[in-house]
């Protein structure tokens, strides 16, 4: 029996080829995602381990938490005198002051803006410092600089060149050396500038203070005990951490973005595999139908039902295994491409050798073989139930429209989905309910498919009649085999539903961001960092410089900060209550914005509602620098206005500087002085920004674009990856039609004999492909819009959001899918047209 | 189909006209040692408005001859004329259009497109050609063949005899120059078969339709005006106004030498 299985599989390799490709693509996706995230995580681990490798203990200012939303908090500097106190502790071999901060490098008048950090640090030789000299000398004099070899190579910096460093101060320094990091030539996606300790202190305006103290234990000293001794010697207010703990926590912070990406990739891989599974089940089911007589002969010859079942499952196993091997190979090959793709959409991942973990192989095999075999179970059971007498019957190719139970269950599930959606749209639903409704509706439609397809295909295919008999036949052919038409269309519909859902949702969110921004912000210009850092990343000098200009009436700045509330991380915005009303049209629902000057907090109405807080209550907020503080609630802001400021919590800039070490602005809103033309103001401001290469002057449209950029990037990445799902679904159309042509050889022979030209025949097949695609478009785009509406409605209860259907983009999706359907029909159409008339007629 | 046939609309005055002819036609399959000469210099004239049967044992080349005449297959040498059109020089597309516009077919089985109704199957070649159907003619055919109440049915809902009658109606619907029937009664019981053959004879005599039928059944061939016998790719006999008995005895005399030769 196994020999027969093997031979059957090989004999039908053409029919199974497209199924194979579907599994291969799914496995490729899973493998690529796993390799990419493993690699990124290992590189980040290594990077942070290397940076603390020679350090046993690190002494820093104490903080309530190390990082929030992937950003490490800034800590207060330490007095240099602390170094001597640490050095005096028995068991300390060395205690070195380290200064670390951000400093942009400029070479040849051009500022280097890397996708990641612009690190500026004091030079330390090994073992404390993680950088090793590759060329030249370490910085010894105050005007000397070492840059990383990678940046030097990319920007043609050579020993002896002058490079300008922009931190709190700007200085031009001479490059005396090039450094590498660990085994590599630098830090991924970053620039590194290394200077003497005094220069670093000067550039970062630290005076005599240092960022942290690196401690090396003497040989034979227990690090844990040493830590206790150091803690005791310097007292509370300082945090003494083991080097490896810091590495782990820094790596964990850096990995949050990788984790988000991984989640997204897995979700998309799951979608691709689901579509693939539908295609596999359909292919096996068609092949089994075509083999009914052969199977009946086998049964008549004495094969048991179980043997037939295992023979079909064996075929699936072979296909799954082959596809998994190919998919893993392709996955390894495309992981790097996936990284570039993510990079193109603004998600920067470290570059380095790929990690192919055994776990990746196991998961890929389990997924590839599992999905294939699981999808073949239904068809295999049907194969096993073929009765020996069917060997004697003429084959009846038309498939049943599905049983009553199936149809009734289908209506039930669809009904539950639809009514849940209506409930959500009526304003009484949560996101979870939308998700459940979507699952119910999809499952319901999958069950209803065979029953609904004939009517739907005939209705949607009506325009095909205009093309005469070929169109009419295309329509009937799709309607005649409802099971396979439904399964094929459903696969494509799922992909299209996801794309439409993402598109509508993203457009709605972008639209609401734009509306709230343009309604609330009345400033003429806003200055922001071109890099869109998590906390803004705009130098605090900008506000000062721009505010001084006579062309500027008001310059009001905003700062972002993170705070914790138990395990949850929240964002807040710090504002100047005096100038802010002059650049915005904020309206308070209660209280007074000015009251935040007294150290209170203003809440968005929805946040107050969620927390059951009213004016006069107090909100406990944990800040990294100062720990938990109770801030009195002094005002409530309308939700829409809060959204325009991207926050639910507003404090004053004074309160901010008391609780945060961070000294970066997020935005500076500018109102031009009366009588000054926009052009003149723009020119003056731009001139002031020359010293701040990452600062950008934006008008209202550019400011909105900056706020919606990340949505565009994610939508772009997801759309590109969903195209893979669409591609698999289109192969499903090609496959179904190719198999159906084999089945309809006689019919095609007859049509050709009575005078159907090859051209007409090709249009008949393509017409069927397009019909399936349009069926999928109607269902898929419909589902996508409906559930985007549900999601918007559910989100709308906690955020200002209204449904916006982007007609243009959806028309594009529809046009591309229709065209793709046409393309999917090309191959089968060509094959059908090539059939020899006489052979076709003679086929039994 | 128990009704009598309608009287001829136009009894044909030119009984001697030639609808198609085959001159020195050679058709070989395969190459070299394994080459088979399916047609080995066949000459034949098909009279217009007559019912001609082509008979022969299997492998005699009768189906190949029909395929060549109908433009379904090409030939290696010789000439096939339909009216005054030389088929031997036509490409695939021209042959397709010729089949669509000038030839009708009835096959042994699988004559109908399963997704179309009987009515749609009957007019099938016309919309393919973009021609409007001649309603009066088709209504006549449908009435004569007794299909009036089956028109909205799909092939799966028709009996074998009904299916073949729909196929005959389809073959005649466009008033082709020749209708080719390949074992049209092969899958029918004798009553349904006889009714169909009577109609074919009627179509030739009363409706002026030229019909060529390939068969190996002497009883079926006896309905024809003339029987041409084929063996080993050659015409080996010709019988006018045949009876079943005459056909049987002629076949016996053809079979014997053929059998000897292969030994």
Coordinates of C-alpha atoms in Angstrom, one line a residue, chain A residues 379-683:
Chain A
X379 CA -11.1 14.1 1.9
X380 CA -9.4 11.0 3.1
X381 CA -12.5 10.0 5.1
X382 CA -14.6 10.5 2.0
X383 CA -12.2 8.4 0.0
X384 CA -12.4 5.6 2.6
X385 CA -16.2 5.6 2.3
X386 CA -16.2 5.0 -1.5
X387 CA -18.2 1.8 -2.0
X388 CA -16.8 -0.9 -4.3
X389 CA -19.9 -0.8 -6.5
X390 CA -19.0 2.8 -7.6
X391 CA -16.4 1.2 -9.8
X392 CA -19.2 0.2 -12.0
X393 CA -21.0 3.5 -12.1
X394 CA -20.2 6.4 -14.5
X395 CA -18.7 9.2 -12.5
X396 CA -20.9 12.0 -11.4
X397 CA -18.7 15.0 -11.1
X398 CA -21.3 17.5 -9.9
X399 CA -20.9 18.0 -6.2
X400 CA -23.7 18.1 -3.7
X401 CA -24.6 21.6 -2.4
X402 CA -23.9 20.4 1.2
X403 CA -26.1 18.8 3.8
X404 CA -29.0 20.4 5.6
X405 CA -27.3 20.2 9.0
X406 CA -24.3 22.0 7.5
X407 CA -26.5 24.7 5.9
X408 CA -28.6 25.3 9.0
X409 CA -25.5 25.5 11.3
X410 CA -24.0 27.9 8.7
X411 CA -27.0 30.2 8.8
X412 CA -27.0 30.0 12.6
X413 CA -23.3 30.9 12.9
X414 CA -23.6 33.7 10.3
X415 CA -26.7 35.0 12.1
X416 CA -24.8 35.1 15.4
X417 CA -21.9 36.9 13.7
X418 CA -24.2 39.4 12.0
X419 CA -26.3 40.1 15.1
X420 CA -23.2 40.5 17.3
X421 CA -21.9 43.0 14.8
X422 CA -25.1 44.9 14.7
X423 CA -25.0 45.0 18.5
X424 CA -21.5 46.4 18.4
X425 CA -22.5 49.0 15.7
X426 CA -25.4 50.0 17.9
X427 CA -22.8 51.0 20.4
X428 CA -22.9 48.3 23.0
X429 CA -19.9 46.2 22.2
X430 CA -16.3 45.5 23.0
X431 CA -13.4 44.6 20.7
X432 CA -13.6 41.0 22.0
X433 CA -17.2 40.8 20.8
X434 CA -16.1 42.1 17.4
X435 CA -13.5 39.4 17.2
X436 CA -16.0 36.7 18.2
X437 CA -18.5 38.0 15.7
X438 CA -15.9 37.9 13.0
X439 CA -15.0 34.3 13.8
X440 CA -18.6 33.3 13.9
X441 CA -19.3 35.0 10.6
X442 CA -16.3 33.5 8.8
X443 CA -17.1 30.0 10.1
X444 CA -20.7 30.4 9.2
X445 CA -19.9 31.5 5.7
X446 CA -17.5 28.6 5.3
X447 CA -20.3 26.3 6.2
X448 CA -22.8 28.1 4.0
X449 CA -20.5 28.3 1.1
X450 CA -21.7 25.3 -0.9
X451 CA -25.4 26.2 -0.3
X452 CA -25.0 29.9 -1.2
X453 CA -22.5 29.7 -4.0
X454 CA -24.8 28.6 -6.9
X455 CA -27.2 31.4 -6.4
X456 CA -24.5 34.0 -5.7
X457 CA -22.4 32.8 -8.6
X458 CA -25.4 33.0 -11.0
X459 CA -26.3 36.5 -9.6
X460 CA -22.8 37.9 -9.7
X461 CA -22.0 36.2 -13.0
X462 CA -24.9 37.7 -14.8
X463 CA -22.8 40.3 -16.6
X464 CA -20.8 37.4 -18.1
X465 CA -23.9 36.5 -20.2
X466 CA -23.1 39.5 -22.3
X467 CA -20.1 37.7 -23.6
X468 CA -22.3 35.0 -25.0
X469 CA -22.0 31.3 -24.5
X470 CA -18.4 31.2 -23.1
X471 CA -19.5 33.6 -20.3
X472 CA -22.7 31.7 -19.6
X473 CA -20.8 28.4 -19.4
X474 CA -18.2 30.0 -17.1
X475 CA -21.0 31.0 -14.8
X476 CA -22.7 27.7 -14.8
X477 CA -19.4 25.8 -14.3
X478 CA -18.7 27.8 -11.2
X479 CA -22.3 27.3 -9.9
X480 CA -22.3 23.6 -10.7
X481 CA -19.5 22.7 -8.4
X482 CA -20.5 24.8 -5.3
X483 CA -18.2 23.1 -2.8
X484 CA -15.0 23.7 -4.7
X485 CA -16.0 27.2 -5.9
X486 CA -16.9 28.1 -2.4
X487 CA -13.7 26.8 -0.9
X488 CA -11.6 28.5 -3.6
X489 CA -13.4 31.8 -3.3
X490 CA -13.3 31.7 0.5
X491 CA -9.5 31.4 0.6
X492 CA -9.2 34.6 -1.5
X493 CA -12.0 36.3 0.4
X494 CA -10.1 35.8 3.7
X495 CA -7.0 37.5 2.3
X496 CA -9.1 40.3 0.8
X497 CA -11.1 40.7 4.1
X498 CA -7.9 41.2 6.0
X499 CA -6.5 43.7 3.6
X500 CA -9.8 45.7 3.5
X501 CA -10.1 45.5 7.2
X502 CA -6.6 46.9 7.8
X503 CA -7.1 49.6 5.1
X504 CA -10.4 50.8 6.4
X505 CA -9.3 50.7 10.0
X506 CA -6.0 52.5 9.3
X507 CA -7.8 55.2 7.2
X508 CA -10.4 55.8 10.0
X509 CA -7.7 56.1 12.6
X510 CA -5.6 58.5 10.4
X511 CA -8.7 60.5 9.6
X512 CA -9.6 60.9 13.2
X513 CA -6.0 61.9 14.1
X514 CA -6.1 64.5 11.3
X515 CA -9.5 65.8 12.3
X516 CA -8.8 66.2 16.0
X517 CA -5.4 67.8 15.2
X518 CA -6.7 70.3 12.7
X519 CA -9.6 71.2 15.0
X520 CA -7.6 71.6 18.2
X521 CA -4.2 72.8 17.2
X522 CA -4.3 76.4 16.0
X523 CA -0.5 76.9 15.7
X524 CA 0.9 78.0 12.4
X525 CA 3.8 75.6 12.6
X526 CA 5.1 72.8 14.7
X527 CA 8.8 71.9 15.1
X528 CA 9.4 68.2 15.6
X529 CA 12.2 65.7 15.3
X530 CA 12.4 64.1 11.8
X531 CA 13.1 60.7 13.6
X532 CA 9.8 60.5 15.5
X533 CA 11.6 59.1 18.6
X534 CA 9.3 57.6 21.3
X535 CA 9.7 60.7 23.5
X536 CA 10.0 63.2 20.7
X537 CA 13.8 63.7 20.7
X538 CA 13.8 67.4 20.0
X539 CA 16.6 69.4 21.6
X540 CA 15.4 71.7 24.4
X541 CA 17.5 74.4 22.8
X542 CA 15.1 74.7 19.9
X543 CA 12.3 76.1 22.0
X544 CA 14.6 78.7 23.4
X545 CA 16.1 79.7 20.0
X546 CA 12.8 79.9 18.2
X547 CA 11.0 81.7 21.1
X548 CA 13.5 84.5 20.9
X549 CA 12.7 85.3 17.2
X550 CA 10.8 88.6 16.7
X551 CA 8.8 86.8 13.9
X552 CA 7.4 84.4 16.4
X553 CA 4.5 85.5 18.7
X554 CA 4.3 82.3 20.8
X555 CA 6.4 79.1 21.0
X556 CA 4.9 76.6 23.3
X557 CA 6.5 73.2 23.9
X558 CA 5.2 69.8 24.8
X559 CA 7.1 66.9 26.4
X560 CA 6.2 63.3 26.6
X561 CA 7.0 61.0 29.6
X562 CA 6.2 57.5 30.8
X563 CA 4.8 56.6 34.1
X564 CA 3.6 53.5 35.7
X565 CA 0.4 52.5 37.4
X566 CA 1.1 49.1 38.9
X567 CA 2.2 46.9 36.0
X568 CA 0.8 49.2 33.3
X569 CA 2.9 51.8 31.5
X570 CA 1.1 55.0 30.5
X571 CA 2.2 58.1 28.6
X572 CA 1.7 61.7 29.7
X573 CA 2.2 65.1 28.2
X574 CA 3.8 68.0 29.9
X575 CA 2.7 71.5 28.7
X576 CA 3.0 75.1 29.6
X577 CA -0.5 76.2 30.7
X578 CA 0.2 79.8 30.0
X579 CA 1.3 79.6 26.3
X580 CA -0.6 76.4 25.3
X581 CA -4.0 78.1 25.0
X582 CA -2.5 80.5 22.5
X583 CA -1.6 77.8 20.0
X584 CA -4.6 75.4 20.6
X585 CA -8.3 75.7 21.1
X586 CA -8.4 73.3 24.1
X587 CA -11.7 73.2 25.9
X588 CA -11.9 71.8 29.4
X589 CA -14.9 69.8 30.4
X590 CA -14.2 70.7 34.0
X591 CA -11.7 72.6 36.1
X592 CA -8.9 74.8 34.7
X593 CA -5.8 74.0 32.8
X594 CA -3.9 76.7 34.6
X595 CA -4.3 74.7 37.8
X596 CA -1.7 72.2 36.7
X597 CA 0.9 74.8 37.7
X598 CA 0.3 73.8 41.2
X599 CA 1.5 70.3 40.6
X600 CA -1.8 68.7 39.6
X601 CA -2.8 66.6 36.7
X602 CA -5.5 67.1 34.0
X603 CA -7.2 63.9 32.8
X604 CA -9.0 63.2 29.5
X605 CA -12.7 62.6 30.3
X606 CA -12.5 59.0 29.2
X607 CA -9.5 58.3 31.5
X608 CA -11.3 59.9 34.4
X609 CA -14.4 57.8 33.6
X610 CA -12.3 54.6 33.5
X611 CA -10.6 55.3 36.8
X612 CA -13.7 56.7 38.5
X613 CA -11.9 59.9 39.3
X614 CA -13.5 63.4 39.7
X615 CA -12.1 66.8 40.3
X616 CA -10.4 66.9 43.7
X617 CA -9.5 63.2 43.7
X618 CA -5.9 62.3 43.5
X619 CA -4.1 59.9 41.1
X620 CA -1.1 57.9 42.2
X621 CA 1.6 58.0 39.5
X622 CA 4.9 56.2 39.6
X623 CA 7.8 58.0 38.0
X624 CA 11.2 56.4 37.4
X625 CA 13.1 59.2 39.0
X626 CA 10.9 60.0 42.0
X627 CA 8.8 57.0 42.6
X628 CA 5.1 57.1 43.4
X629 CA 3.6 60.5 43.8
X630 CA -0.1 61.4 44.3
X631 CA -1.2 64.1 41.9
X632 CA -4.4 66.0 42.5
X633 CA -6.9 65.9 39.6
X634 CA -7.4 69.6 38.7
X635 CA -9.2 69.4 35.4
X636 CA -10.9 67.2 32.8
X637 CA -10.2 67.7 29.1
X638 CA -12.5 66.8 26.2
X639 CA -11.5 63.5 24.7
X640 CA -11.0 64.9 21.2
X641 CA -8.7 67.6 22.5
X642 CA -6.8 65.1 24.5
X643 CA -6.3 63.0 21.4
X644 CA -4.9 66.0 19.6
X645 CA -2.2 66.2 22.2
X646 CA -1.7 62.4 22.0
X647 CA -2.3 61.9 25.7
X648 CA -4.8 61.2 28.4
X649 CA -2.8 62.8 31.2
X650 CA -1.4 66.4 31.3
X651 CA 1.0 67.9 33.8
X652 CA 2.9 71.1 33.8
X653 CA 6.5 71.4 32.5
X654 CA 7.6 72.2 36.1
X655 CA 6.0 69.0 37.4
X656 CA 7.7 67.2 34.6
X657 CA 11.2 68.5 35.4
X658 CA 10.8 67.6 39.0
X659 CA 10.0 64.0 38.2
X660 CA 12.0 63.3 35.0
X661 CA 15.6 63.5 34.1
X662 CA 14.8 63.5 30.4
X663 CA 15.4 66.9 28.8
X664 CA 13.9 66.6 25.3
X665 CA 10.9 68.2 23.8
X666 CA 8.4 66.4 21.7
X667 CA 7.0 69.4 19.8
X668 CA 7.3 73.1 19.8
X669 CA 4.1 74.8 18.6
X670 CA 4.7 78.1 16.9
X671 CA 2.3 81.0 16.3
X672 CA 3.7 83.6 13.9
X673 CA 3.6 87.3 15.1
X674 CA 1.0 89.6 13.6
X675 CA 2.1 91.4 10.5
X676 CA 4.8 88.8 9.7
X677 CA 4.4 86.8 6.5
X678 CA 4.5 83.0 6.7
X679 CA 7.4 83.0 4.3
X680 CA 9.4 85.4 6.4
X681 CA 8.6 83.4 9.6
X682 CA 9.5 80.2 8.0
X683 CA 12.8 81.5 6.8

